[in-house]
């Protein structure tokens, strides 16, 4: 039962262009969404988050969009840089004391110089 | 703030042996989580502590797995009678308070377990 899905295992983008990573979720009880970045041999690193009461959150080159009716989350990176090459995971949290995160399976982003 | 520390980084063991991993969270983080990640998948939730109390366990956490967090500081995850299917990256994360308050989970670099 995969409650957060990233249907693109990989994405290649030219340096300077926009990278768009997508995530679909099925659990309507999710109310907080996050993106993590992971380099090889390291743990996931928090990138940006959004509450379900918003539809957009921006932090520098990174913008997260939330479409609640479509249960769809996206991360835009612009301009993309070679250092952005990593695996990106979407994650979601629902109500409950633990607030544990449910992760997607990840998208490998490669930014080509 | 030295981040979440996990030891060892790598562990190779033979099937049937017991293994124990340690996690030192960021100091004063009262929430601690264990996750497991296999190749090509995202991290999967195993268990959650608030201070020393283990408040939630996933169905993934079979009875061969046990976790503790004595005194609400570091945590250990033990796997008894390891099986080849236990081979994975075991990740620990901590948080000072709930996610809704804007504090995401901070992950360590994980312990990679290989069961031969």
mmCIF file of C-alpha atoms in Angstrom:
data_model
loop_
_atom_site.group_PDB
_atom_site.id
_atom_site.type_symbol
_atom_site.label_atom_id
_atom_site.label_comp_id
_atom_site.label_asym_id
_atom_site.label_seq_id
_atom_site.Cartn_x
_atom_site.Cartn_y
_atom_site.Cartn_z
ATOM 1 C CA UNK A 1 0.000 0.000 0.000
ATOM 2 C CA UNK A 2 2.084 2.869 -1.338
ATOM 3 C CA UNK A 3 0.438 6.026 -0.055
ATOM 4 C CA UNK A 4 2.970 8.364 -1.685
ATOM 5 C CA UNK A 5 4.060 7.616 -5.242
ATOM 6 C CA UNK A 6 6.816 9.048 -7.359
ATOM 7 C CA UNK A 7 6.220 7.598 -10.799
ATOM 8 C CA UNK A 8 9.426 8.849 -12.384
ATOM 9 C CA UNK A 9 12.453 6.953 -11.098
ATOM 10 C CA UNK A 10 14.802 9.308 -12.909
ATOM 11 C CA UNK A 11 14.939 12.758 -14.499
ATOM 12 C CA UNK A 12 17.704 14.474 -16.472
ATOM 13 C CA UNK A 13 17.781 18.232 -16.906
ATOM 14 C CA UNK A 14 20.240 20.661 -18.437
ATOM 15 C CA UNK A 15 22.004 23.058 -16.098
ATOM 16 C CA UNK A 16 20.138 26.342 -15.791
ATOM 17 C CA UNK A 17 16.776 24.857 -16.791
ATOM 18 C CA UNK A 18 13.857 24.015 -14.526
ATOM 19 C CA UNK A 19 13.578 20.636 -12.787
ATOM 20 C CA UNK A 20 10.076 19.460 -11.914
ATOM 21 C CA UNK A 21 9.656 16.490 -9.624
ATOM 22 C CA UNK A 22 6.215 15.027 -8.994
ATOM 23 C CA UNK A 23 4.520 13.081 -6.237
ATOM 24 C CA UNK A 24 0.993 11.705 -5.936
ATOM 25 C CA UNK A 25 -0.555 10.684 -2.650
ATOM 26 C CA UNK A 26 -3.659 8.704 -1.812
ATOM 27 C CA UNK A 27 -4.263 9.353 1.894
ATOM 28 C CA UNK A 28 -6.581 12.345 2.329
ATOM 29 C CA UNK A 29 -5.577 12.512 6.018
ATOM 30 C CA UNK A 30 -2.098 13.771 5.123
ATOM 31 C CA UNK A 31 -1.808 17.399 6.192
ATOM 32 C CA UNK A 32 1.901 18.184 5.920
ATOM 33 C CA UNK A 33 4.205 17.494 3.022
ATOM 34 C CA UNK A 34 7.974 17.605 2.685
ATOM 35 C CA UNK A 35 10.746 17.078 0.172
ATOM 36 C CA UNK A 36 14.043 15.502 1.120
ATOM 37 C CA UNK A 37 17.241 15.241 -0.875
ATOM 38 C CA UNK A 38 19.629 12.315 -0.538
ATOM 39 C CA UNK A 39 23.203 11.965 -1.689
ATOM 40 C CA UNK A 40 24.862 8.513 -1.834
ATOM 41 C CA UNK A 41 26.059 7.209 1.536
ATOM 42 C CA UNK A 42 24.246 9.985 3.399
ATOM 43 C CA UNK A 43 20.901 10.219 5.132
ATOM 44 C CA UNK A 44 18.034 12.234 3.652
ATOM 45 C CA UNK A 45 18.327 15.997 4.136
ATOM 46 C CA UNK A 46 15.261 18.187 4.552
ATOM 47 C CA UNK A 47 14.690 20.583 1.671
ATOM 48 C CA UNK A 48 11.305 22.280 1.895
ATOM 49 C CA UNK A 49 7.830 21.665 3.299
ATOM 50 C CA UNK A 50 4.245 22.795 2.917
ATOM 51 C CA UNK A 51 1.175 22.626 5.098
ATOM 52 C CA UNK A 52 -2.120 21.489 3.607
ATOM 53 C CA UNK A 53 -3.588 24.940 4.241
ATOM 54 C CA UNK A 54 -1.268 26.383 1.595
ATOM 55 C CA UNK A 55 -0.823 25.673 -2.088
ATOM 56 C CA UNK A 56 2.664 27.063 -2.586
ATOM 57 C CA UNK A 57 5.829 27.553 -0.585
ATOM 58 C CA UNK A 58 9.038 29.043 -1.906
ATOM 59 C CA UNK A 59 12.601 28.988 -0.590
ATOM 60 C CA UNK A 60 15.226 30.389 -2.897
ATOM 61 C CA UNK A 61 15.512 28.195 -5.982
ATOM 62 C CA UNK A 62 13.043 25.659 -4.569
ATOM 63 C CA UNK A 63 9.262 25.914 -4.764
ATOM 64 C CA UNK A 64 6.771 23.295 -3.636
ATOM 65 C CA UNK A 65 3.243 23.235 -5.029
ATOM 66 C CA UNK A 66 0.318 21.381 -3.484
ATOM 67 C CA UNK A 67 -2.874 20.529 -5.352
ATOM 68 C CA UNK A 68 -5.138 19.007 -2.731
ATOM 69 C CA UNK A 69 -8.007 18.202 -5.071
ATOM 70 C CA UNK A 70 -5.660 16.198 -7.288
ATOM 71 C CA UNK A 71 -3.656 14.880 -4.322
ATOM 72 C CA UNK A 72 -0.536 16.010 -6.128
ATOM 73 C CA UNK A 73 2.690 17.562 -4.899
ATOM 74 C CA UNK A 74 5.485 18.947 -7.014
ATOM 75 C CA UNK A 75 8.933 20.423 -6.459
ATOM 76 C CA UNK A 76 10.334 22.992 -8.862
ATOM 77 C CA UNK A 77 14.039 23.773 -8.898
ATOM 78 C CA UNK A 78 15.063 26.762 -10.952
ATOM 79 C CA UNK A 79 17.707 27.259 -12.131
ATOM 80 C CA UNK A 80 18.983 23.701 -11.771
ATOM 81 C CA UNK A 81 22.631 23.254 -10.848
ATOM 82 C CA UNK A 82 24.915 20.189 -11.117
ATOM 83 C CA UNK A 83 25.097 20.076 -7.309
ATOM 84 C CA UNK A 84 21.350 19.415 -7.259
ATOM 85 C CA UNK A 85 21.991 15.943 -8.681
ATOM 86 C CA UNK A 86 20.655 13.595 -6.004
ATOM 87 C CA UNK A 87 17.689 11.382 -5.166
ATOM 88 C CA UNK A 88 14.627 13.391 -4.162
ATOM 89 C CA UNK A 89 11.961 11.919 -1.905
ATOM 90 C CA UNK A 90 8.541 13.336 -1.246
ATOM 91 C CA UNK A 91 7.136 12.643 2.212
ATOM 92 C CA UNK A 92 3.812 13.190 3.924
ATOM 93 C CA UNK A 93 2.592 13.261 7.475
ATOM 94 C CA UNK A 94 -0.895 12.673 8.822
ATOM 95 C CA UNK A 95 -2.625 13.387 12.086
ATOM 96 C CA UNK A 96 -1.508 11.299 15.009
ATOM 97 C CA UNK A 97 0.907 11.636 17.871
ATOM 98 C CA UNK A 98 3.875 10.079 16.089
ATOM 99 C CA UNK A 99 3.649 12.283 12.994
ATOM 100 C CA UNK A 100 5.845 9.758 11.207
ATOM 101 C CA UNK A 101 6.600 10.414 7.571
ATOM 102 C CA UNK A 102 5.424 8.280 4.664
ATOM 103 C CA UNK A 103 7.944 8.475 1.826
ATOM 104 C CA UNK A 104 7.716 8.037 -1.908
ATOM 105 C CA UNK A 105 10.189 5.771 -3.670
ATOM 106 C CA UNK A 106 12.358 8.631 -4.891
ATOM 107 C CA UNK A 107 13.395 10.271 -8.167
ATOM 108 C CA UNK A 108 17.037 10.387 -9.227
ATOM 109 C CA UNK A 109 17.685 13.885 -10.598
ATOM 110 C CA UNK A 110 20.715 14.382 -12.812
ATOM 111 C CA UNK A 111 21.613 17.929 -13.804
ATOM 112 C CA UNK A 112 23.855 17.937 -16.836
ATOM 113 C CA UNK A 113 26.495 20.673 -17.162
ATOM 114 C CA UNK B 1 24.621 20.763 16.913
ATOM 115 C CA UNK B 2 26.586 17.838 15.535
ATOM 116 C CA UNK B 3 23.628 16.199 13.846
ATOM 117 C CA UNK B 4 22.207 12.718 14.294
ATOM 118 C CA UNK B 5 24.978 10.151 14.731
ATOM 119 C CA UNK B 6 24.615 6.461 13.905
ATOM 120 C CA UNK B 7 27.013 3.632 14.599
ATOM 121 C CA UNK B 8 28.280 1.516 13.055
ATOM 122 C CA UNK B 9 28.087 2.814 9.486
ATOM 123 C CA UNK B 10 28.313 -0.680 8.070
ATOM 124 C CA UNK B 11 27.614 -4.092 9.549
ATOM 125 C CA UNK B 12 28.097 -7.444 7.861
ATOM 126 C CA UNK B 13 26.761 -10.425 9.731
ATOM 127 C CA UNK B 14 25.895 -14.036 9.128
ATOM 128 C CA UNK B 15 22.334 -15.216 9.068
ATOM 129 C CA UNK B 16 21.118 -16.105 12.528
ATOM 130 C CA UNK B 17 23.380 -13.696 14.388
ATOM 131 C CA UNK B 18 22.136 -10.807 16.511
ATOM 132 C CA UNK B 19 23.085 -7.217 15.707
ATOM 133 C CA UNK B 20 22.635 -3.927 17.550
ATOM 134 C CA UNK B 21 22.742 -0.415 16.140
ATOM 135 C CA UNK B 22 23.072 2.816 18.053
ATOM 136 C CA UNK B 23 21.629 6.259 17.352
ATOM 137 C CA UNK B 24 22.567 9.490 19.094
ATOM 138 C CA UNK B 25 19.968 12.142 18.246
ATOM 139 C CA UNK B 26 20.507 15.863 18.200
ATOM 140 C CA UNK B 27 20.671 16.908 21.827
ATOM 141 C CA UNK B 28 17.371 18.032 23.327
ATOM 142 C CA UNK B 29 15.370 16.439 20.511
ATOM 143 C CA UNK B 30 12.672 14.565 22.349
ATOM 144 C CA UNK B 31 11.321 12.681 19.335
ATOM 145 C CA UNK B 32 13.301 9.804 17.819
ATOM 146 C CA UNK B 33 12.385 7.621 14.866
ATOM 147 C CA UNK B 34 13.804 4.495 13.243
ATOM 148 C CA UNK B 35 13.307 3.867 9.536
ATOM 149 C CA UNK B 36 14.454 1.153 7.157
ATOM 150 C CA UNK B 37 15.336 1.736 3.514
ATOM 151 C CA UNK B 38 15.851 -0.923 0.869
ATOM 152 C CA UNK B 39 17.235 -0.446 -2.628
ATOM 153 C CA UNK B 40 14.973 1.583 -4.879
ATOM 154 C CA UNK B 41 12.534 2.424 -2.119
ATOM 155 C CA UNK B 42 11.974 5.322 0.200
ATOM 156 C CA UNK B 43 12.508 5.034 3.950
ATOM 157 C CA UNK B 44 9.824 3.012 5.767
ATOM 158 C CA UNK B 45 8.784 3.841 9.317
ATOM 159 C CA UNK B 46 9.678 1.277 11.982
ATOM 160 C CA UNK B 47 9.159 2.863 15.396
ATOM 161 C CA UNK B 48 8.884 6.146 17.305
ATOM 162 C CA UNK B 49 9.972 7.331 20.746
ATOM 163 C CA UNK B 50 8.956 10.403 22.631
ATOM 164 C CA UNK B 51 11.623 10.791 25.276
ATOM 165 C CA UNK B 52 12.076 7.270 26.699
ATOM 166 C CA UNK B 53 8.599 6.020 25.789
ATOM 167 C CA UNK B 54 8.169 3.890 22.677
ATOM 168 C CA UNK B 55 4.791 5.136 21.493
ATOM 169 C CA UNK B 56 4.345 3.584 18.093
ATOM 170 C CA UNK B 57 5.578 0.528 16.203
ATOM 171 C CA UNK B 58 5.051 -0.384 12.569
ATOM 172 C CA UNK B 59 3.817 -3.781 11.440
ATOM 173 C CA UNK B 60 7.245 -4.049 9.781
ATOM 174 C CA UNK B 61 8.784 -4.384 13.241
ATOM 175 C CA UNK B 62 8.602 -8.135 13.785
ATOM 176 C CA UNK B 63 9.185 -9.720 17.166
ATOM 177 C CA UNK B 64 12.852 -10.207 16.221
ATOM 178 C CA UNK B 65 13.272 -6.447 16.375
ATOM 179 C CA UNK B 66 13.488 -4.469 19.590
ATOM 180 C CA UNK B 67 14.274 -0.831 20.196
ATOM 181 C CA UNK B 68 15.045 1.056 23.354
ATOM 182 C CA UNK B 69 15.738 4.606 24.364
ATOM 183 C CA UNK B 70 16.866 4.580 27.978
ATOM 184 C CA UNK B 71 16.742 7.950 29.719
ATOM 185 C CA UNK B 72 15.387 9.527 26.568
ATOM 186 C CA UNK B 73 18.807 10.105 25.041
ATOM 187 C CA UNK B 74 20.469 7.632 22.650
ATOM 188 C CA UNK B 75 18.553 4.721 21.177
ATOM 189 C CA UNK B 76 19.447 1.179 20.180
ATOM 190 C CA UNK B 77 17.839 -1.080 17.614
ATOM 191 C CA UNK B 78 18.492 -4.804 17.987
ATOM 192 C CA UNK B 79 17.707 -7.485 15.442
ATOM 193 C CA UNK B 80 17.786 -11.048 16.701
ATOM 194 C CA UNK B 81 18.329 -14.107 14.501
ATOM 195 C CA UNK B 82 19.011 -11.989 11.431
ATOM 196 C CA UNK B 83 17.644 -13.071 8.060
ATOM 197 C CA UNK B 84 18.823 -12.113 4.576
ATOM 198 C CA UNK B 85 15.655 -10.058 4.167
ATOM 199 C CA UNK B 86 16.856 -7.805 6.987
ATOM 200 C CA UNK B 87 19.612 -6.458 4.724
ATOM 201 C CA UNK B 88 18.859 -2.750 4.380
ATOM 202 C CA UNK B 89 19.889 0.732 5.439
ATOM 203 C CA UNK B 90 18.616 1.519 8.932
ATOM 204 C CA UNK B 91 18.051 5.224 9.445
ATOM 205 C CA UNK B 92 17.523 7.122 12.651
ATOM 206 C CA UNK B 93 15.912 10.561 12.776
ATOM 207 C CA UNK B 94 15.100 13.046 15.500
ATOM 208 C CA UNK B 95 12.915 16.099 15.905
ATOM 209 C CA UNK B 96 12.510 18.655 18.692
ATOM 210 C CA UNK B 97 8.734 18.710 18.415
ATOM 211 C CA UNK B 98 5.911 17.861 16.085
ATOM 212 C CA UNK B 99 6.242 18.247 12.369
ATOM 213 C CA UNK B 100 3.255 20.524 12.209
ATOM 214 C CA UNK B 101 5.209 23.022 14.270
ATOM 215 C CA UNK B 102 7.648 23.268 11.369
ATOM 216 C CA UNK B 103 10.343 20.957 12.644
ATOM 217 C CA UNK B 104 11.143 18.333 10.052
ATOM 218 C CA UNK B 105 12.910 15.105 10.891
ATOM 219 C CA UNK B 106 16.699 15.268 10.899
ATOM 220 C CA UNK B 107 18.217 12.025 9.655
ATOM 221 C CA UNK B 108 21.522 10.382 10.434
ATOM 222 C CA UNK B 109 23.669 8.783 7.725
ATOM 223 C CA UNK B 110 22.347 5.337 8.559
ATOM 224 C CA UNK B 111 23.738 1.896 9.297
ATOM 225 C CA UNK B 112 23.958 -0.394 6.287
ATOM 226 C CA UNK B 113 23.298 -3.995 7.301
ATOM 227 C CA UNK B 114 24.304 -6.884 5.079
ATOM 228 C CA UNK B 115 23.211 -10.368 6.142
ATOM 229 C CA UNK B 116 25.116 -13.155 4.376
#
